[in-house]
Amino acid sequence: MMKERTLHHDLDAREMTRLRAFQCIREAGQISRTDIAKALNSSPATVTSACGALLEAGLIRDVEAERTDATQRGRPRVMLEVNGEALAVAGIKVARHAIHVTVVDFKGVEIGSHLSPLAASCMPAEALVMAVRQALDDACEKLGLSLDAVAGVALGLPGFINGETGFMHWSSSVRERNVDFMPLFARHLPCPAFLENDANLVAKAEQFFGAGRGLRNFLVVTIEHGVGMGIVQDGQLYRGERGCGAEFGHMKVQFEGAVCQCGQRGCLEAYVGDYALIRDASVGRQGDAYKSLTDILDAARAGDRLSGEVLERASKVLGVALASLVNLFDPEHIVIARLRPRFDEAHTQAMLDALKRNTVQVDAPLPGITVRNLDQKMWARGAAAHGIERVSILKIRARGDQDAA
Amino acid sequence: MMKERTLHHDLDAREMTRLRAFQCIREAGQISRTDIAKALNSSPATVTSACGALLEAGLIRDVEAERTDATQRGRPRVMLEVNGEALAVAGIKVARHAIHVTVVDFKGVEIGSHLSPLAASCMPAEALVMAVRQALDDACEKLGLSLDAVAGVALGLPGFINGETGFMHWSSSVRERNVDFMPLFARHLPCPAFLENDANLVAKAEQFFGAGRGLRNFLVVTIEHGVGMGIVQDGQLYRGERGCGAEFGHMKVQFEGAVCQCGQRGCLEAYVGDYALIRDASVGRQGDAYKSLTDILDAARAGDRLSGEVLERASKVLGVALASLVNLFDPEHIVIARLRPRFDEAHTQAMLDALKRNTVQVDAPLPGITVRNLDQKMWARGAAAHGIERVSILKIRARGDQDAA
DNA sequence: ATTTATTTTTTTGCCCGCTGAAAAAAAGCT
DNA sequence: AGCTTTTTTTCAGCGGGCAAAAAAATAAAT
């Protein structure tokens, strides 16, 4: 059996129809069968049968008919929605000093969260997996939940992760390189496990809950210590050939430019990543270097020239790099998510200006831009979203097996 | 009817199977039914019926059984191939000073070519279409071919062309902006017409005849006056949301860098495009500026310092930009095609070194790289390839209609 | 209250492509 | 000639999707 490129492999035609119907329902929140038929471009009969299977499986349910104000004649439509109580899914993100766990219901509504401190920011794979398992157990206990009630766990790691194969090429949180992480992880869990690159998780979060709803072709850029990106094309994460593309942070913005933490020169990250700003703004302040971005922002607001210039320059460089992305990908939308300190409006504006000025002009509207603050919970939420998606595929496939039996 | 994203719309399941079989045969050159079944992952019965339809339509034919040396028992396999004589297709490329026409048979074998000089490098759309039609007529006459024998014409234009809709946002060859070019073009032709961005055509040529055969995920970069790119993902041209992405030439490689012909700063084109090299190498030679890249190459070989440095720098910048591409797209393969003057091995090597040094390291093999000289005929050949693809879709759909009748 | 109109949903029967199995075809080998 | 091997074709059956019809549920009209 050859290795398939999509995650929808081994779903037959009928299961694909069910999955599409399910995803349509999830995306819409609430939707009637007729509208699903329109959205899927298929017949009502097909939708009825697909939804019948989903209802029987308990994955969706019909919702109490809301009294519509618009006085409608005819048989009232029955709205369908994802049955939140059907399943619980855990999303886990490994950060530098903590493991974030969030447990959501099948609709993506948060049941609860938990944060486990992490002793070391980099440890052996085996130890990390144990720590993750412990964090999950703690979270379940805190929420009064049995681990058996969790239908799937999705884990997000920084670094070069092939989400399709579950192979970890490199991660800043793991001592070893080239670990076949997925089996290791799955061995310590009583339920299906999924692995994904952390920037891709933010993309998933946007697709499920944010600016990416209903879009099929968008980019999500994350800016924190480093710079990451998730690419959604045709509604699916684009992973590249080896499963580790989308390294926007290491796109070169300056020939023979500043040194990046990856050892190369001119990477975007070396101009707009947190560590780069701290480095640049601290020049000439030996012994009194800034500790965090917040310090720099405060200094700039207090009138410090260098800090202001560093921030302005970073904004412009980021805008130019984003313009390159637009020129290359021509996406429908871009989400720019920056962690922690809320930037001044002026910086955002400088970034957007640079973006606009450096985009190839086509007399067609620019892609939509969303600038948002990225909070720590987004990753775990994205992991949960990813988990929901993967588990729903499993559940729909499982139904098929039962039918056959 | 909503606008579909793929070119395979309105092909039903059976037609899709036929198309896939046809494409498999075209890609393989010669292949037996059993091997097609393996390649398409479907049953021999299905392949027989699909090929039956294709045979009946005359699109393919079975080839005289080649005596295999390996003494094989059993019923000898019947090899199928595209029936070259089935149809003729014309590929046309509008260049700055000429219109290239190439007519190929359905297998892509060149029947003949023609080159019509073009008075002006930029003219009104209407006039350009007339000139193209004239060039096509001339080519047919020269080849002793009736225009009726041409089943389709594919036209390549430089600029921002939406190949899907046939809309021209901007082209250096056309006076007006935002012309709905396709209908205009089709009105002057007795056969189906197709339009495409010229860099995408080179990608098509590589996919059909070159390094892209059998690959589903590769990039083709063209370097001439400007720099272009074609993106093939999952076997299809990636066009972006507005149909005019892949502007590699306007990816920014230097913050506030050299001025590009597009008016912006720091574009790759402004460092490696022909005009940029001529500009840079001619500094300080007022009245004695270089006229062409060849001059610069000659000067460098003769020991001119500046020319050598300009070439070396361009090679390095290109390598770095390509590394950014790899980091973003993680493709299976990259084809780098440079027009006209064959560069010295040293420059190619400098480019590849820079590419390698600036690629994010993953302990996984780098994408394959093909460096080739791009000759003028590639565009027209690519246009022809594009035409073949589009015409085969039309023909397969047409069969369906006949069946229905 | 009953009927009519309207809209959504379900049921039913049919069509059609794909498939597996078996048959047929076309060789080579003995 | 008979057996083996491999490819190709035939054929019956399965199963998904769809159009049409039926059913259901309501508003408006009489």
PDB file of N, CA and C in Angstrom, chain B residues 89-102 118 121 128-129 131-133 135 152-163 166-168 170-174 181-182 185 189 193-204 224 237 239 376-387:
ATOM      1  N   VAL B  89      -2.009  20.677 -31.705  1.00  0.00           N
ATOM      2  CA  VAL B  89      -2.242  21.782 -30.780  1.00  0.00           C
ATOM      3  C   VAL B  89      -1.162  22.824 -31.002  1.00  0.00           C
ATOM      4  N   ALA B  90      -1.533  24.068 -30.927  1.00  0.00           N
ATOM      5  CA  ALA B  90      -0.557  25.141 -31.110  1.00  0.00           C
ATOM      6  C   ALA B  90      -0.257  25.804 -29.777  1.00  0.00           C
ATOM      7  N   GLY B  91       1.019  26.030 -29.531  1.00  0.00           N
ATOM      8  CA  GLY B  91       1.444  26.796 -28.369  1.00  0.00           C
ATOM      9  C   GLY B  91       2.065  28.088 -28.850  1.00  0.00           C
ATOM     10  N   ILE B  92       1.662  29.175 -28.235  1.00  0.00           N
ATOM     11  CA  ILE B  92       2.134  30.483 -28.696  1.00  0.00           C
ATOM     12  C   ILE B  92       2.659  31.283 -27.516  1.00  0.00           C
ATOM     13  N   LYS B  93       3.807  31.887 -27.702  1.00  0.00           N
ATOM     14  CA  LYS B  93       4.357  32.728 -26.641  1.00  0.00           C
ATOM     15  C   LYS B  93       4.645  34.113 -27.215  1.00  0.00           C
ATOM     16  N   VAL B  94       4.144  35.091 -26.538  1.00  0.00           N
ATOM     17  CA  VAL B  94       4.421  36.462 -26.947  1.00  0.00           C
ATOM     18  C   VAL B  94       5.660  36.941 -26.202  1.00  0.00           C
ATOM     19  N   ALA B  95       6.721  37.192 -26.941  1.00  0.00           N
ATOM     20  CA  ALA B  95       7.939  37.722 -26.341  1.00  0.00           C
ATOM     21  C   ALA B  95       8.028  39.210 -26.667  1.00  0.00           C
ATOM     22  N   ARG B  96       9.149  39.818 -26.315  1.00  0.00           N
ATOM     23  CA  ARG B  96       9.240  41.274 -26.491  1.00  0.00           C
ATOM     24  C   ARG B  96       9.240  41.689 -27.956  1.00  0.00           C
ATOM     25  N   HIS B  97       9.955  40.902 -28.766  1.00  0.00           N
ATOM     26  CA  HIS B  97      10.092  41.339 -30.149  1.00  0.00           C
ATOM     27  C   HIS B  97       9.598  40.310 -31.144  1.00  0.00           C
ATOM     28  N   ALA B  98       8.971  39.270 -30.678  1.00  0.00           N
ATOM     29  CA  ALA B  98       8.526  38.242 -31.611  1.00  0.00           C
ATOM     30  C   ALA B  98       7.402  37.427 -31.001  1.00  0.00           C
ATOM     31  N   ILE B  99       6.673  36.765 -31.872  1.00  0.00           N
ATOM     32  CA  ILE B  99       5.680  35.788 -31.430  1.00  0.00           C
ATOM     33  C   ILE B  99       6.173  34.415 -31.855  1.00  0.00           C
ATOM     34  N   HIS B 100       6.374  33.541 -30.884  1.00  0.00           N
ATOM     35  CA  HIS B 100       6.804  32.183 -31.187  1.00  0.00           C
ATOM     36  C   HIS B 100       5.580  31.291 -31.294  1.00  0.00           C
ATOM     37  N   VAL B 101       5.498  30.559 -32.366  1.00  0.00           N
ATOM     38  CA  VAL B 101       4.415  29.593 -32.513  1.00  0.00           C
ATOM     39  C   VAL B 101       5.035  28.224 -32.669  1.00  0.00           C
ATOM     40  N   THR B 102       4.548  27.268 -31.918  1.00  0.00           N
ATOM     41  CA  THR B 102       4.996  25.911 -32.158  1.00  0.00           C
ATOM     42  C   THR B 102       3.760  25.020 -32.227  1.00  0.00           C
ATOM     43  N   LEU B 118       7.689  40.996 -34.089  1.00  0.00           N
ATOM     44  CA  LEU B 118       6.636  41.839 -33.527  1.00  0.00           C
ATOM     45  C   LEU B 118       7.119  43.287 -33.587  1.00  0.00           C
ATOM     46  N   SER B 121       6.786  46.207 -28.775  1.00  0.00           N
ATOM     47  CA  SER B 121       6.813  45.248 -27.672  1.00  0.00           C
ATOM     48  C   SER B 121       5.594  45.415 -26.782  1.00  0.00           C
ATOM     49  N   LEU B 128      -2.778  43.040 -30.492  1.00  0.00           N
ATOM     50  CA  LEU B 128      -1.948  41.883 -30.141  1.00  0.00           C
ATOM     51  C   LEU B 128      -2.644  40.583 -30.562  1.00  0.00           C
ATOM     52  N   VAL B 129      -3.924  40.531 -30.292  1.00  0.00           N
ATOM     53  CA  VAL B 129      -4.668  39.326 -30.656  1.00  0.00           C
ATOM     54  C   VAL B 129      -4.625  39.107 -32.167  1.00  0.00           C
ATOM     55  N   ALA B 131      -2.292  40.134 -34.177  1.00  0.00           N
ATOM     56  CA  ALA B 131      -0.929  39.730 -34.529  1.00  0.00           C
ATOM     57  C   ALA B 131      -0.722  38.252 -34.219  1.00  0.00           C
ATOM     58  N   VAL B 132      -1.281  37.823 -33.103  1.00  0.00           N
ATOM     59  CA  VAL B 132      -1.150  36.416 -32.724  1.00  0.00           C
ATOM     60  C   VAL B 132      -1.859  35.532 -33.747  1.00  0.00           C
ATOM     61  N   ARG B 133      -3.050  35.952 -34.112  1.00  0.00           N
ATOM     62  CA  ARG B 133      -3.802  35.186 -35.106  1.00  0.00           C
ATOM     63  C   ARG B 133      -3.011  35.125 -36.419  1.00  0.00           C
ATOM     64  N   ALA B 135       0.221  35.380 -36.798  1.00  0.00           N
ATOM     65  CA  ALA B 135       1.378  34.500 -36.603  1.00  0.00           C
ATOM     66  C   ALA B 135       0.956  33.035 -36.704  1.00  0.00           C
ATOM     67  N   GLY B 152      -6.675  23.169 -30.648  1.00  0.00           N
ATOM     68  CA  GLY B 152      -6.656  24.105 -29.536  1.00  0.00           C
ATOM     69  C   GLY B 152      -5.416  24.980 -29.605  1.00  0.00           C
ATOM     70  N   VAL B 153      -5.518  26.172 -29.063  1.00  0.00           N
ATOM     71  CA  VAL B 153      -4.397  27.104 -29.059  1.00  0.00           C
ATOM     72  C   VAL B 153      -4.197  27.616 -27.640  1.00  0.00           C
ATOM     73  N   ALA B 154      -2.986  27.485 -27.146  1.00  0.00           N
ATOM     74  CA  ALA B 154      -2.678  28.022 -25.823  1.00  0.00           C
ATOM     75  C   ALA B 154      -1.699  29.179 -25.984  1.00  0.00           C
ATOM     76  N   LEU B 155      -2.015  30.277 -25.321  1.00  0.00           N
ATOM     77  CA  LEU B 155      -1.215  31.481 -25.456  1.00  0.00           C
ATOM     78  C   LEU B 155      -0.557  31.825 -24.128  1.00  0.00           C
ATOM     79  N   GLY B 156       0.717  32.129 -24.170  1.00  0.00           N
ATOM     80  CA  GLY B 156       1.420  32.557 -22.970  1.00  0.00           C
ATOM     81  C   GLY B 156       1.755  34.026 -23.035  1.00  0.00           C
ATOM     82  N   LEU B 157       1.429  34.753 -21.981  1.00  0.00           N
ATOM     83  CA  LEU B 157       1.733  36.173 -21.906  1.00  0.00           C
ATOM     84  C   LEU B 157       2.550  36.443 -20.654  1.00  0.00           C
ATOM     85  N   PRO B 158       3.482  37.373 -20.725  1.00  0.00           N
ATOM     86  CA  PRO B 158       4.150  37.790 -19.492  1.00  0.00           C
ATOM     87  C   PRO B 158       3.204  38.647 -18.672  1.00  0.00           C
ATOM     88  N   GLY B 159       3.392  38.670 -17.385  1.00  0.00           N
ATOM     89  CA  GLY B 159       2.590  39.552 -16.543  1.00  0.00           C
ATOM     90  C   GLY B 159       1.683  38.819 -15.592  1.00  0.00           C
ATOM     91  N   PHE B 160       0.677  39.535 -15.117  1.00  0.00           N
ATOM     92  CA  PHE B 160      -0.244  38.957 -14.149  1.00  0.00           C
ATOM     93  C   PHE B 160      -1.478  38.439 -14.866  1.00  0.00           C
ATOM     94  N   ILE B 161      -1.436  37.172 -15.153  1.00  0.00           N
ATOM     95  CA  ILE B 161      -2.498  36.546 -15.923  1.00  0.00           C
ATOM     96  C   ILE B 161      -3.174  35.510 -15.049  1.00  0.00           C
ATOM     97  N   ASN B 162      -4.461  35.539 -15.000  1.00  0.00           N
ATOM     98  CA  ASN B 162      -5.188  34.499 -14.297  1.00  0.00           C
ATOM     99  C   ASN B 162      -5.571  33.409 -15.303  1.00  0.00           C
ATOM    100  N   GLY B 163      -4.798  32.343 -15.297  1.00  0.00           N
ATOM    101  CA  GLY B 163      -4.991  31.302 -16.298  1.00  0.00           C
ATOM    102  C   GLY B 163      -6.315  30.579 -16.156  1.00  0.00           C
ATOM    103  N   GLY B 166      -8.853  33.465 -17.386  1.00  0.00           N
ATOM    104  CA  GLY B 166      -8.494  34.099 -18.651  1.00  0.00           C
ATOM    105  C   GLY B 166      -8.455  35.611 -18.566  1.00  0.00           C
ATOM    106  N   PHE B 167      -8.411  36.106 -17.340  1.00  0.00           N
ATOM    107  CA  PHE B 167      -8.379  37.548 -17.143  1.00  0.00           C
ATOM    108  C   PHE B 167      -6.933  38.038 -17.079  1.00  0.00           C
ATOM    109  N   MET B 168      -6.675  39.167 -17.723  1.00  0.00           N
ATOM    110  CA  MET B 168      -5.326  39.728 -17.723  1.00  0.00           C
ATOM    111  C   MET B 168      -5.300  40.973 -16.851  1.00  0.00           C
ATOM    112  N   TRP B 170      -2.434  42.557 -15.840  1.00  0.00           N
ATOM    113  CA  TRP B 170      -1.428  43.441 -16.433  1.00  0.00           C
ATOM    114  C   TRP B 170      -0.444  42.592 -17.221  1.00  0.00           C
ATOM    115  N   SER B 171       0.003  43.112 -18.325  1.00  0.00           N
ATOM    116  CA  SER B 171       1.048  42.436 -19.079  1.00  0.00           C
ATOM    117  C   SER B 171       1.957  43.479 -19.715  1.00  0.00           C
ATOM    118  N   SER B 172       3.246  43.180 -19.742  1.00  0.00           N
ATOM    119  CA  SER B 172       4.180  44.133 -20.344  1.00  0.00           C
ATOM    120  C   SER B 172       3.967  44.219 -21.851  1.00  0.00           C
ATOM    121  N   SER B 173       3.235  43.277 -22.412  1.00  0.00           N
ATOM    122  CA  SER B 173       3.024  43.283 -23.861  1.00  0.00           C
ATOM    123  C   SER B 173       1.737  43.987 -24.265  1.00  0.00           C
ATOM    124  N   VAL B 174       0.936  44.348 -23.276  1.00  0.00           N
ATOM    125  CA  VAL B 174      -0.376  44.897 -23.605  1.00  0.00           C
ATOM    126  C   VAL B 174      -0.521  46.300 -23.024  1.00  0.00           C
ATOM    127  N   PHE B 181      -9.237  38.987 -21.300  1.00  0.00           N
ATOM    128  CA  PHE B 181      -8.526  38.667 -22.532  1.00  0.00           C
ATOM    129  C   PHE B 181      -9.099  37.454 -23.266  1.00  0.00           C
ATOM    130  N   MET B 182      -9.481  36.475 -22.500  1.00  0.00           N
ATOM    131  CA  MET B 182      -9.865  35.189 -23.098  1.00  0.00           C
ATOM    132  C   MET B 182     -10.967  35.315 -24.159  1.00  0.00           C
ATOM    133  N   PHE B 185      -9.667  36.871 -27.260  1.00  0.00           N
ATOM    134  CA  PHE B 185      -8.789  35.950 -27.971  1.00  0.00           C
ATOM    135  C   PHE B 185      -9.610  34.879 -28.696  1.00  0.00           C
ATOM    136  N   LEU B 189     -10.468  33.095 -33.043  1.00  0.00           N
ATOM    137  CA  LEU B 189      -9.987  31.735 -33.322  1.00  0.00           C
ATOM    138  C   LEU B 189     -11.155  30.801 -33.585  1.00  0.00           C
ATOM    139  N   ALA B 193      -9.478  28.226 -27.100  1.00  0.00           N
ATOM    140  CA  ALA B 193      -8.298  29.020 -26.777  1.00  0.00           C
ATOM    141  C   ALA B 193      -8.033  28.978 -25.285  1.00  0.00           C
ATOM    142  N   PHE B 194      -6.765  28.983 -24.929  1.00  0.00           N
ATOM    143  CA  PHE B 194      -6.388  28.970 -23.524  1.00  0.00           C
ATOM    144  C   PHE B 194      -5.318  30.022 -23.294  1.00  0.00           C
ATOM    145  N   LEU B 195      -5.315  30.560 -22.090  1.00  0.00           N
ATOM    146  CA  LEU B 195      -4.394  31.631 -21.762  1.00  0.00           C
ATOM    147  C   LEU B 195      -3.645  31.243 -20.502  1.00  0.00           C
ATOM    148  N   GLU B 196      -2.399  31.650 -20.401  1.00  0.00           N
ATOM    149  CA  GLU B 196      -1.653  31.336 -19.190  1.00  0.00           C
ATOM    150  C   GLU B 196      -0.473  32.277 -19.019  1.00  0.00           C
ATOM    151  N   ASN B 197      -0.122  32.470 -17.792  1.00  0.00           N
ATOM    152  CA  ASN B 197       1.089  33.223 -17.438  1.00  0.00           C
ATOM    153  C   ASN B 197       2.311  32.488 -17.970  1.00  0.00           C
ATOM    154  N   ASP B 198       3.298  33.241 -18.443  1.00  0.00           N
ATOM    155  CA  ASP B 198       4.381  32.558 -19.155  1.00  0.00           C
ATOM    156  C   ASP B 198       5.289  31.726 -18.261  1.00  0.00           C
ATOM    157  N   ALA B 199       5.460  32.144 -17.008  1.00  0.00           N
ATOM    158  CA  ALA B 199       6.291  31.319 -16.118  1.00  0.00           C
ATOM    159  C   ALA B 199       5.596  29.983 -15.849  1.00  0.00           C
ATOM    160  N   ASN B 200       4.284  30.022 -15.742  1.00  0.00           N
ATOM    161  CA  ASN B 200       3.547  28.776 -15.541  1.00  0.00           C
ATOM    162  C   ASN B 200       3.724  27.839 -16.726  1.00  0.00           C
ATOM    163  N   LEU B 201       3.915  28.420 -17.896  1.00  0.00           N
ATOM    164  CA  LEU B 201       4.097  27.577 -19.082  1.00  0.00           C
ATOM    165  C   LEU B 201       5.395  26.799 -18.991  1.00  0.00           C
ATOM    166  N   VAL B 202       6.433  27.436 -18.501  1.00  0.00           N
ATOM    167  CA  VAL B 202       7.698  26.721 -18.356  1.00  0.00           C
ATOM    168  C   VAL B 202       7.524  25.572 -17.362  1.00  0.00           C
ATOM    169  N   ALA B 203       6.748  25.845 -16.329  1.00  0.00           N
ATOM    170  CA  ALA B 203       6.462  24.771 -15.366  1.00  0.00           C
ATOM    171  C   ALA B 203       5.748  23.619 -16.065  1.00  0.00           C
ATOM    172  N   LYS B 204       4.798  23.950 -16.895  1.00  0.00           N
ATOM    173  CA  LYS B 204       4.075  22.916 -17.644  1.00  0.00           C
ATOM    174  C   LYS B 204       5.033  22.136 -18.543  1.00  0.00           C
ATOM    175  N   GLU B 224      15.396  35.685 -16.598  1.00  0.00           N
ATOM    176  CA  GLU B 224      15.702  36.331 -17.882  1.00  0.00           C
ATOM    177  C   GLU B 224      15.741  37.815 -17.591  1.00  0.00           C
ATOM    178  N   LEU B 237      -0.979  23.348 -11.379  1.00  0.00           N
ATOM    179  CA  LEU B 237      -0.453  24.682 -11.173  1.00  0.00           C
ATOM    180  C   LEU B 237      -1.151  25.324  -9.982  1.00  0.00           C
ATOM    181  N   ARG B 239      -2.195  28.687  -8.274  1.00  0.00           N
ATOM    182  CA  ARG B 239      -2.385  30.028  -8.816  1.00  0.00           C
ATOM    183  C   ARG B 239      -2.664  31.074  -7.745  1.00  0.00           C
ATOM    184  N   GLN B 376      14.431  29.850 -25.776  1.00  0.00           N
ATOM    185  CA  GLN B 376      13.216  30.576 -26.138  1.00  0.00           C
ATOM    186  C   GLN B 376      12.058  29.640 -26.473  1.00  0.00           C
ATOM    187  N   LYS B 377      12.418  28.485 -27.011  1.00  0.00           N
ATOM    188  CA  LYS B 377      11.345  27.602 -27.462  1.00  0.00           C
ATOM    189  C   LYS B 377      10.582  26.945 -26.312  1.00  0.00           C
ATOM    190  N   MET B 378      11.199  26.947 -25.117  1.00  0.00           N
ATOM    191  CA  MET B 378      10.554  26.300 -23.980  1.00  0.00           C
ATOM    192  C   MET B 378       9.159  26.861 -23.724  1.00  0.00           C
ATOM    193  N   TRP B 379       9.040  28.174 -23.840  1.00  0.00           N
ATOM    194  CA  TRP B 379       7.740  28.791 -23.553  1.00  0.00           C
ATOM    195  C   TRP B 379       6.662  28.265 -24.493  1.00  0.00           C
ATOM    196  N   ALA B 380       7.002  28.274 -25.772  1.00  0.00           N
ATOM    197  CA  ALA B 380       6.004  27.822 -26.735  1.00  0.00           C
ATOM    198  C   ALA B 380       5.719  26.333 -26.517  1.00  0.00           C
ATOM    199  N   ARG B 381       6.775  25.587 -26.185  1.00  0.00           N
ATOM    200  CA  ARG B 381       6.557  24.155 -25.904  1.00  0.00           C
ATOM    201  C   ARG B 381       5.657  23.981 -24.682  1.00  0.00           C
ATOM    202  N   GLY B 382       5.891  24.819 -23.678  1.00  0.00           N
ATOM    203  CA  GLY B 382       5.054  24.763 -22.481  1.00  0.00           C
ATOM    204  C   GLY B 382       3.619  25.130 -22.807  1.00  0.00           C
ATOM    205  N   ALA B 383       3.466  26.146 -23.640  1.00  0.00           N
ATOM    206  CA  ALA B 383       2.116  26.527 -24.056  1.00  0.00           C
ATOM    207  C   ALA B 383       1.454  25.346 -24.741  1.00  0.00           C
ATOM    208  N   ALA B 384       2.211  24.660 -25.586  1.00  0.00           N
ATOM    209  CA  ALA B 384       1.660  23.502 -26.289  1.00  0.00           C
ATOM    210  C   ALA B 384       1.264  22.420 -25.283  1.00  0.00           C
ATOM    211  N   ALA B 385       2.118  22.199 -24.289  1.00  0.00           N
ATOM    212  CA  ALA B 385       1.812  21.201 -23.261  1.00  0.00           C
ATOM    213  C   ALA B 385       0.513  21.566 -22.551  1.00  0.00           C
ATOM    214  N   HIS B 386       0.415  22.832 -22.209  1.00  0.00           N
ATOM    215  CA  HIS B 386      -0.799  23.304 -21.564  1.00  0.00           C
ATOM    216  C   HIS B 386      -2.005  23.075 -22.470  1.00  0.00           C
ATOM    217  N   GLY B 387      -1.825  23.376 -23.734  1.00  0.00           N
ATOM    218  CA  GLY B 387      -2.905  23.163 -24.697  1.00  0.00           C
ATOM    219  C   GLY B 387      -3.320  21.708 -24.767  1.00  0.00           C
TER     220      GLY B 387
END
